[in-house]
PDB file of C-alpha atoms in Angstrom:
ATOM      1  CA  ASP Z   1      -0.667   4.811  21.003  1.00 61.00           C
ATOM      2  CA  GLY Z   2      -0.639   6.648  17.694  1.00 69.00           C
ATOM      3  CA  GLY Z   3      -2.124   4.894  14.732  1.00 92.00           C
ATOM      4  CA  ILE Z   4      -4.879   4.458  12.190  1.00 95.00           C
ATOM      5  CA  THR Z   5      -8.174   2.872  13.154  1.00 96.00           C
ATOM      6  CA  GLN Z   6     -10.487   1.376  10.577  1.00 97.00           C
ATOM      7  CA  SER Z   7     -13.973   0.183  11.398  1.00 95.00           C
ATOM      8  CA  PRO Z   8     -15.734  -2.092  11.092  1.00 95.00           C
ATOM      9  CA  LYS Z   9     -13.407  -5.027  10.487  1.00 94.00           C
ATOM     10  CA  TYR Z  10     -16.101  -6.819   8.459  1.00 95.00           C
ATOM     11  CA  LEU Z  11     -19.025  -5.242   6.617  1.00 94.00           C
ATOM     12  CA  PHE Z  12     -21.811  -6.666   4.505  1.00 92.00           C
ATOM     13  CA  ARG Z  13     -23.684  -4.729   1.862  1.00 89.00           C
ATOM     14  CA  LYS Z  14     -27.072  -5.494   0.369  1.00 88.00           C
ATOM     15  CA  GLU Z  15     -27.955  -4.742  -3.235  1.00 83.00           C
ATOM     16  CA  GLY Z  16     -28.602  -1.034  -3.798  1.00 86.00           C
ATOM     17  CA  GLN Z  17     -27.272  -0.047  -0.403  1.00 91.00           C
ATOM     18  CA  ASN Z  18     -24.655   2.581   0.367  1.00 94.00           C
ATOM     19  CA  VAL Z  19     -22.181   1.723   3.107  1.00 95.00           C
ATOM     20  CA  THR Z  20     -19.570   3.879   4.823  1.00 96.00           C
ATOM     21  CA  LEU Z  21     -16.175   2.712   6.020  1.00 97.00           C
ATOM     22  CA  SER Z  22     -14.603   4.654   8.836  1.00 97.00           C
ATOM     23  CA  CYS Z  23     -10.955   5.719   9.053  1.00 98.00           C
ATOM     24  CA  GLU Z  24      -9.518   7.753  11.920  1.00 97.00           C
ATOM     25  CA  GLN Z  25      -5.884   8.655  12.587  1.00 97.00           C
ATOM     26  CA  ASN Z  26      -4.193  10.318  15.547  1.00 95.00           C
ATOM     27  CA  LEU Z  27      -0.783  10.664  13.913  1.00 93.00           C
ATOM     28  CA  ASN Z  28      -1.389  14.315  13.026  1.00 92.00           C
ATOM     29  CA  HIS Z  29      -0.838  13.426   9.369  1.00 91.00           C
ATOM     30  CA  ASP Z  30      -2.057  15.789   6.705  1.00 90.00           C
ATOM     31  CA  ALA Z  31      -2.532  13.227   3.931  1.00 91.00           C
ATOM     32  CA  MET Z  32      -4.919  10.271   3.950  1.00 94.00           C
ATOM     33  CA  TYR Z  33      -5.625   7.594   1.362  1.00 95.00           C
ATOM     34  CA  TRP Z  34      -8.001   4.784   0.508  1.00 97.00           C
ATOM     35  CA  TYR Z  35      -6.760   1.702  -1.311  1.00 96.00           C
ATOM     36  CA  ARG Z  36      -8.598  -1.395  -2.406  1.00 96.00           C
ATOM     37  CA  GLN Z  37      -7.012  -4.857  -2.468  1.00 94.00           C
ATOM     38  CA  ASP Z  38      -8.373  -7.622  -4.664  1.00 92.00           C
ATOM     39  CA  PRO Z  39      -6.714 -11.036  -5.002  1.00 83.00           C
ATOM     40  CA  GLY Z  40      -3.896 -10.813  -7.532  1.00 79.00           C
ATOM     41  CA  GLN Z  41      -4.488  -7.092  -8.082  1.00 83.00           C
ATOM     42  CA  GLY Z  42      -2.298  -5.505  -5.483  1.00 87.00           C
ATOM     43  CA  LEU Z  43      -3.314  -2.190  -3.945  1.00 92.00           C
ATOM     44  CA  ARG Z  44      -5.234   0.227  -6.112  1.00 94.00           C
ATOM     45  CA  LEU Z  45      -5.830   3.851  -5.133  1.00 94.00           C
ATOM     46  CA  ILE Z  46      -9.458   4.954  -4.783  1.00 97.00           C
ATOM     47  CA  TYR Z  47      -9.226   8.479  -3.350  1.00 97.00           C
ATOM     48  CA  TYR Z  48      -6.711  10.569  -1.469  1.00 94.00           C
ATOM     49  CA  SER Z  49      -6.681  13.814   0.440  1.00 94.00           C
ATOM     50  CA  GLN Z  50      -3.628  15.930   1.097  1.00 89.00           C
ATOM     51  CA  ILE Z  51      -5.384  18.538   3.209  1.00 90.00           C
ATOM     52  CA  VAL Z  52      -8.685  19.102   4.993  1.00 94.00           C
ATOM     53  CA  ASN Z  53     -11.623  19.891   2.715  1.00 95.00           C
ATOM     54  CA  ASP Z  54      -9.775  18.746  -0.383  1.00 93.00           C
ATOM     55  CA  PHE Z  55      -9.484  15.342  -2.060  1.00 95.00           C
ATOM     56  CA  GLN Z  56      -8.564  13.841  -5.416  1.00 94.00           C
ATOM     57  CA  LYS Z  57      -9.691  10.801  -7.348  1.00 96.00           C
ATOM     58  CA  GLY Z  58      -7.346   7.890  -7.624  1.00 94.00           C
ATOM     59  CA  ASP Z  59      -7.257   5.214 -10.299  1.00 92.00           C
ATOM     60  CA  ILE Z  60     -10.582   3.539  -9.449  1.00 95.00           C
ATOM     61  CA  ALA Z  61     -12.807   6.256  -7.934  1.00 97.00           C
ATOM     62  CA  GLU Z  62     -16.026   5.356  -9.774  1.00 96.00           C
ATOM     63  CA  GLY Z  63     -18.744   4.223  -7.392  1.00 96.00           C
ATOM     64  CA  TYR Z  64     -17.036   5.690  -4.334  1.00 97.00           C
ATOM     65  CA  SER Z  65     -17.234   8.993  -2.471  1.00 97.00           C
ATOM     66  CA  VAL Z  66     -15.220  10.544   0.352  1.00 98.00           C
ATOM     67  CA  SER Z  67     -15.188  13.552   2.627  1.00 97.00           C
ATOM     68  CA  ARG Z  68     -12.427  15.218   4.619  1.00 97.00           C
ATOM     69  CA  GLU Z  69     -14.076  17.568   7.092  1.00 97.00           C
ATOM     70  CA  LYS Z  70     -11.550  16.904   9.827  1.00 96.00           C
ATOM     71  CA  LYS Z  71      -7.818  16.221   9.695  1.00 96.00           C
ATOM     72  CA  GLU Z  72      -8.261  13.016  11.678  1.00 97.00           C
ATOM     73  CA  SER Z  73     -11.044  11.455   9.644  1.00 98.00           C
ATOM     74  CA  PHE Z  74     -11.425  10.275   6.040  1.00 98.00           C
ATOM     75  CA  PRO Z  75     -14.577   8.143   5.623  1.00 98.00           C
ATOM     76  CA  LEU Z  76     -15.188   6.221   2.411  1.00 98.00           C
ATOM     77  CA  THR Z  77     -18.706   5.591   1.108  1.00 97.00           C
ATOM     78  CA  VAL Z  78     -19.228   2.671  -1.238  1.00 96.00           C
ATOM     79  CA  THR Z  79     -22.285   3.607  -3.247  1.00 94.00           C
ATOM     80  CA  SER Z  80     -24.764   1.397  -5.073  1.00 89.00           C
ATOM     81  CA  ALA Z  81     -23.045   2.480  -8.291  1.00 89.00           C
ATOM     82  CA  GLN Z  82     -20.034   0.351  -7.369  1.00 90.00           C
ATOM     83  CA  LYS Z  83     -20.970  -2.940  -9.015  1.00 87.00           C
ATOM     84  CA  ASN Z  84     -18.167  -5.050  -7.637  1.00 91.00           C
ATOM     85  CA  PRO Z  85     -17.569  -3.804  -4.107  1.00 93.00           C
ATOM     86  CA  THR Z  86     -16.331  -7.045  -2.530  1.00 94.00           C
ATOM     87  CA  ALA Z  87     -12.725  -6.360  -1.548  1.00 95.00           C
ATOM     88  CA  PHE Z  88     -10.388  -5.585   1.326  1.00 95.00           C
ATOM     89  CA  TYR Z  89     -10.266  -1.825   1.892  1.00 97.00           C
ATOM     90  CA  LEU Z  90      -7.212  -0.173   3.367  1.00 96.00           C
ATOM     91  CA  CYS Z  91      -6.907   3.328   4.737  1.00 97.00           C
ATOM     92  CA  ALA Z  92      -3.507   4.965   5.070  1.00 95.00           C
ATOM     93  CA  SER Z  93      -1.992   8.264   6.114  1.00 94.00           C
ATOM     94  CA  SER Z  94       1.288  10.066   5.640  1.00 90.00           C
ATOM     95  CA  SER Z  95       3.052  13.153   6.855  1.00 84.00           C
ATOM     96  CA  ARG Z  96       3.684  15.984   4.428  1.00 68.00           C
ATOM     97  CA  ASP Z  97       7.079  16.390   6.071  1.00 61.00           C
ATOM     98  CA  ILE Z  98       9.525  15.780   3.240  1.00 53.00           C
ATOM     99  CA  SER Z  99      11.951  14.084   5.641  1.00 53.00           C
ATOM    100  CA  THR Z 100       9.583  11.126   5.906  1.00 55.00           C
ATOM    101  CA  ASN Z 101       9.333  10.822   2.125  1.00 57.00           C
ATOM    102  CA  GLU Z 102       5.640   9.965   2.146  1.00 63.00           C
ATOM    103  CA  LYS Z 103       5.975   6.665   3.954  1.00 81.00           C
ATOM    104  CA  LEU Z 104       2.430   5.408   4.344  1.00 89.00           C
ATOM    105  CA  PHE Z 105       1.043   4.049   7.573  1.00 92.00           C
ATOM    106  CA  PHE Z 106      -1.855   1.661   7.080  1.00 95.00           C
ATOM    107  CA  GLY Z 107      -4.859   0.693   9.128  1.00 96.00           C
ATOM    108  CA  SER Z 108      -5.813  -2.942   9.655  1.00 95.00           C
ATOM    109  CA  GLY Z 109      -8.404  -2.937   6.882  1.00 95.00           C
ATOM    110  CA  THR Z 110     -12.116  -3.568   6.357  1.00 96.00           C
ATOM    111  CA  GLN Z 111     -13.375  -6.599   4.460  1.00 95.00           C
ATOM    112  CA  LEU Z 112     -16.513  -5.658   2.539  1.00 95.00           C
ATOM    113  CA  SER Z 113     -18.731  -8.395   1.151  1.00 93.00           C
ATOM    114  CA  VAL Z 114     -21.962  -8.291  -0.813  1.00 87.00           C
ATOM    115  CA  LEU Z 115     -24.950 -10.285   0.460  1.00 82.00           C
TER     116      LEU Z 115
ATOM    117  CA  ASP S   1      -0.919   0.340 -17.697  1.00 71.00           C
ATOM    118  CA  GLN S   2       1.102  -0.874 -14.744  1.00 82.00           C
ATOM    119  CA  GLN S   3       3.872   1.449 -13.681  1.00 92.00           C
ATOM    120  CA  VAL S   4       5.191  -0.901 -10.991  1.00 95.00           C
ATOM    121  CA  LYS S   5       5.458  -4.584 -11.831  1.00 96.00           C
ATOM    122  CA  GLN S   6       6.156  -7.588  -9.680  1.00 96.00           C
ATOM    123  CA  ASN S   7       6.254 -10.398 -12.186  1.00 92.00           C
ATOM    124  CA  SER S   8       6.545 -13.268  -9.728  1.00 95.00           C
ATOM    125  CA  PRO S   9       3.232 -13.878  -7.940  1.00 94.00           C
ATOM    126  CA  SER S  10       4.865 -16.316  -5.548  1.00 96.00           C
ATOM    127  CA  LEU S  11       8.232 -17.532  -4.283  1.00 97.00           C
ATOM    128  CA  SER S  12       9.198 -20.444  -2.031  1.00 98.00           C
ATOM    129  CA  VAL S  13      12.477 -20.491  -0.149  1.00 98.00           C
ATOM    130  CA  GLN S  14      13.962 -22.772   2.453  1.00 98.00           C
ATOM    131  CA  GLU S  15      14.581 -21.428   5.916  1.00 98.00           C
ATOM    132  CA  GLY S  16      18.066 -19.986   6.266  1.00 97.00           C
ATOM    133  CA  ARG S  17      18.511 -19.356   2.545  1.00 98.00           C
ATOM    134  CA  ILE S  18      18.297 -16.035   0.708  1.00 98.00           C
ATOM    135  CA  SER S  19      14.985 -14.704  -0.592  1.00 98.00           C
ATOM    136  CA  ILE S  20      15.158 -12.339  -3.556  1.00 98.00           C
ATOM    137  CA  LEU S  21      12.041 -10.433  -4.554  1.00 98.00           C
ATOM    138  CA  ASN S  22      12.096  -8.402  -7.739  1.00 98.00           C
ATOM    139  CA  CYS S  23      10.310  -5.276  -8.906  1.00 98.00           C
ATOM    140  CA  ASP S  24      10.411  -3.330 -12.176  1.00 98.00           C
ATOM    141  CA  TYR S  25       9.074   0.120 -12.902  1.00 97.00           C
ATOM    142  CA  THR S  26       8.351   2.033 -16.082  1.00 96.00           C
ATOM    143  CA  ASN S  27       8.123   5.651 -14.945  1.00 93.00           C
ATOM    144  CA  SER S  28      11.613   7.174 -14.976  1.00 93.00           C
ATOM    145  CA  MET S  29      10.334  10.027 -12.795  1.00 92.00           C
ATOM    146  CA  PHE S  30       9.994   7.727  -9.773  1.00 93.00           C
ATOM    147  CA  ASP S  31      12.678   8.638  -7.266  1.00 91.00           C
ATOM    148  CA  TYR S  32      11.598   6.918  -4.070  1.00 92.00           C
ATOM    149  CA  PHE S  33      10.920   3.219  -3.607  1.00 94.00           C
ATOM    150  CA  LEU S  34       9.549   1.220  -0.709  1.00 94.00           C
ATOM    151  CA  TRP S  35       8.840  -2.366   0.254  1.00 97.00           C
ATOM    152  CA  TYR S  36       5.860  -3.297   2.385  1.00 96.00           C
ATOM    153  CA  LYS S  37       5.067  -6.613   4.040  1.00 97.00           C
ATOM    154  CA  LYS S  38       1.494  -7.789   4.456  1.00 94.00           C
ATOM    155  CA  TYR S  39      -0.078 -10.626   6.393  1.00 93.00           C
ATOM    156  CA  PRO S  40      -3.618 -11.812   5.527  1.00 89.00           C
ATOM    157  CA  ALA S  41      -6.443  -9.596   6.818  1.00 87.00           C
ATOM    158  CA  GLU S  42      -3.985  -6.992   8.087  1.00 91.00           C
ATOM    159  CA  GLY S  43      -2.697  -3.702   6.775  1.00 93.00           C
ATOM    160  CA  PRO S  44       0.733  -3.571   5.098  1.00 94.00           C
ATOM    161  CA  THR S  45       3.661  -2.583   7.272  1.00 94.00           C
ATOM    162  CA  PHE S  46       6.655  -0.628   6.048  1.00 93.00           C
ATOM    163  CA  LEU S  47       9.810  -2.672   5.644  1.00 96.00           C
ATOM    164  CA  ILE S  48      12.539  -0.684   3.928  1.00 95.00           C
ATOM    165  CA  SER S  49      12.951   2.145   1.432  1.00 93.00           C
ATOM    166  CA  ILE S  50      15.526   3.586  -0.923  1.00 94.00           C
ATOM    167  CA  SER S  51      15.977   6.937  -2.583  1.00 92.00           C
ATOM    168  CA  SER S  52      17.120   7.170  -6.183  1.00 93.00           C
ATOM    169  CA  ILE S  53      20.360   8.834  -5.068  1.00 93.00           C
ATOM    170  CA  LYS S  54      21.435   5.495  -3.594  1.00 95.00           C
ATOM    171  CA  ASP S  55      21.848   2.046  -5.076  1.00 96.00           C
ATOM    172  CA  LYS S  56      21.692   0.052  -1.855  1.00 97.00           C
ATOM    173  CA  ASN S  57      20.069   0.329   1.537  1.00 97.00           C
ATOM    174  CA  GLU S  58      20.452  -2.222   4.292  1.00 97.00           C
ATOM    175  CA  ASP S  59      18.486  -2.796   7.491  1.00 96.00           C
ATOM    176  CA  GLY S  60      19.344  -5.937   9.397  1.00 97.00           C
ATOM    177  CA  ARG S  61      18.393  -8.978   7.339  1.00 98.00           C
ATOM    178  CA  PHE S  62      16.807  -6.817   4.640  1.00 98.00           C
ATOM    179  CA  THR S  63      18.661  -5.124   1.790  1.00 98.00           C
ATOM    180  CA  VAL S  64      17.148  -3.261  -1.133  1.00 98.00           C
ATOM    181  CA  PHE S  65      19.128  -2.770  -4.335  1.00 98.00           C
ATOM    182  CA  LEU S  66      18.232  -0.191  -6.972  1.00 98.00           C
ATOM    183  CA  ASN S  67      19.395  -0.286 -10.591  1.00 97.00           C
ATOM    184  CA  LYS S  68      18.150   2.951 -12.123  1.00 96.00           C
ATOM    185  CA  SER S  69      19.383   2.240 -15.624  1.00 96.00           C
ATOM    186  CA  ALA S  70      17.418  -1.005 -15.679  1.00 97.00           C
ATOM    187  CA  LYS S  71      14.484   0.485 -13.742  1.00 97.00           C
ATOM    188  CA  HIS S  72      14.734  -2.477 -11.410  1.00 98.00           C
ATOM    189  CA  LEU S  73      14.884  -2.987  -7.690  1.00 97.00           C
ATOM    190  CA  SER S  74      15.158  -6.060  -5.559  1.00 98.00           C
ATOM    191  CA  LEU S  75      14.677  -6.976  -1.926  1.00 98.00           C
ATOM    192  CA  HIS S  76      17.058  -9.500  -0.385  1.00 98.00           C
ATOM    193  CA  ILE S  77      16.211 -11.252   2.862  1.00 98.00           C
ATOM    194  CA  VAL S  78      19.077 -13.140   4.480  1.00 97.00           C
ATOM    195  CA  PRO S  79      18.654 -15.480   6.230  1.00 98.00           C
ATOM    196  CA  SER S  80      14.997 -16.173   5.501  1.00 98.00           C
ATOM    197  CA  GLN S  81      12.816 -17.147   8.446  1.00 97.00           C
ATOM    198  CA  PRO S  82       9.350 -18.755   8.578  1.00 96.00           C
ATOM    199  CA  GLY S  83       7.957 -15.494  10.011  1.00 96.00           C
ATOM    200  CA  ASP S  84       8.949 -13.776   6.777  1.00 97.00           C
ATOM    201  CA  SER S  85       6.168 -15.657   4.989  1.00 97.00           C
ATOM    202  CA  ALA S  86       3.849 -12.898   3.766  1.00 97.00           C
ATOM    203  CA  VAL S  87       2.963 -10.899   0.675  1.00 96.00           C
ATOM    204  CA  TYR S  88       5.565  -8.290  -0.225  1.00 97.00           C
ATOM    205  CA  PHE S  89       4.560  -5.170  -2.130  1.00 96.00           C
ATOM    206  CA  CYS S  90       6.928  -2.932  -4.008  1.00 96.00           C
ATOM    207  CA  ALA S  91       5.865   0.732  -4.213  1.00 94.00           C
ATOM    208  CA  ALA S  92       7.194   3.849  -5.903  1.00 93.00           C
ATOM    209  CA  SER S  93       6.577   7.558  -5.906  1.00 89.00           C
ATOM    210  CA  ILE S  94       7.809  10.865  -7.238  1.00 87.00           C
ATOM    211  CA  SER S  95       8.968  12.818  -4.191  1.00 76.00           C
ATOM    212  CA  GLY S  96       6.745  15.677  -3.284  1.00 63.00           C
ATOM    213  CA  ASN S  97       3.107  15.103  -3.918  1.00 62.00           C
ATOM    214  CA  THR S  98       2.198  11.848  -5.570  1.00 74.00           C
ATOM    215  CA  PRO S  99       0.588   8.915  -3.746  1.00 87.00           C
ATOM    216  CA  LEU S 100       2.481   5.648  -3.761  1.00 89.00           C
ATOM    217  CA  VAL S 101       1.961   3.331  -6.728  1.00 91.00           C
ATOM    218  CA  PHE S 102       2.004  -0.326  -5.744  1.00 94.00           C
ATOM    219  CA  GLY S 103       2.872  -3.503  -7.577  1.00 95.00           C
ATOM    220  CA  LYS S 104       0.624  -6.558  -7.395  1.00 94.00           C
ATOM    221  CA  GLY S 105       2.717  -8.229  -4.728  1.00 95.00           C
ATOM    222  CA  THR S 106       4.760 -11.407  -4.371  1.00 97.00           C
ATOM    223  CA  ARG S 107       3.731 -14.087  -1.908  1.00 96.00           C
ATOM    224  CA  LEU S 108       6.824 -15.408  -0.113  1.00 98.00           C
ATOM    225  CA  SER S 109       6.687 -18.774   1.605  1.00 98.00           C
ATOM    226  CA  VAL S 110       9.631 -19.708   3.798  1.00 98.00           C
ATOM    227  CA  ILE S 111       9.677 -23.429   4.407  1.00 96.00           C
ATOM    228  CA  ALA S 112      11.167 -24.787   7.611  1.00 90.00           C
TER     229      ALA S 112
END
């Protein structure tokens, strides 16, 4: 089955700790994205990557870092510089094929909480 | 500065009646619009989309209407079912390269 896999489902971070959220897709999509959902805030874009070895900051990139070494993988690191990391994190991917008009496919999310 | 606005945080509708969810946008360059449905602790799933060259797109019980002059779109669900209870996100993009921009969502509750 093709899809996007996020792990872990739940993650806890201690003060001053960096944590990494995993996102893997087997849809052969070129573009991948990280969004953050907070209650009442909708989905806000953290980082996105349209091709391997390249990525761009979204609206709320401060305190986060990403890498895109492989087409299938787009891990997100929440660094200690992110002062309010508690949120539901969503990874998504899309085809660059213009016929699909950038419809995003989402993973099932990771809930990050601070201890 | 929100480019996509969903001004109703919540909506309650009786089963069998019509649900109408509204969305406004400010960027006139947006030319592709989507609706996503999201259950708690799950990722959003694509529902329906519309290109700016159309003013209506229908898929079963779901219809999206686009009014470009008013920069407004709406999602109609007829008839509403209890399983439709979820948060609905409106999203927009400029075809080509931009990531989707999402609204804050509207929580729909369909009451049996």
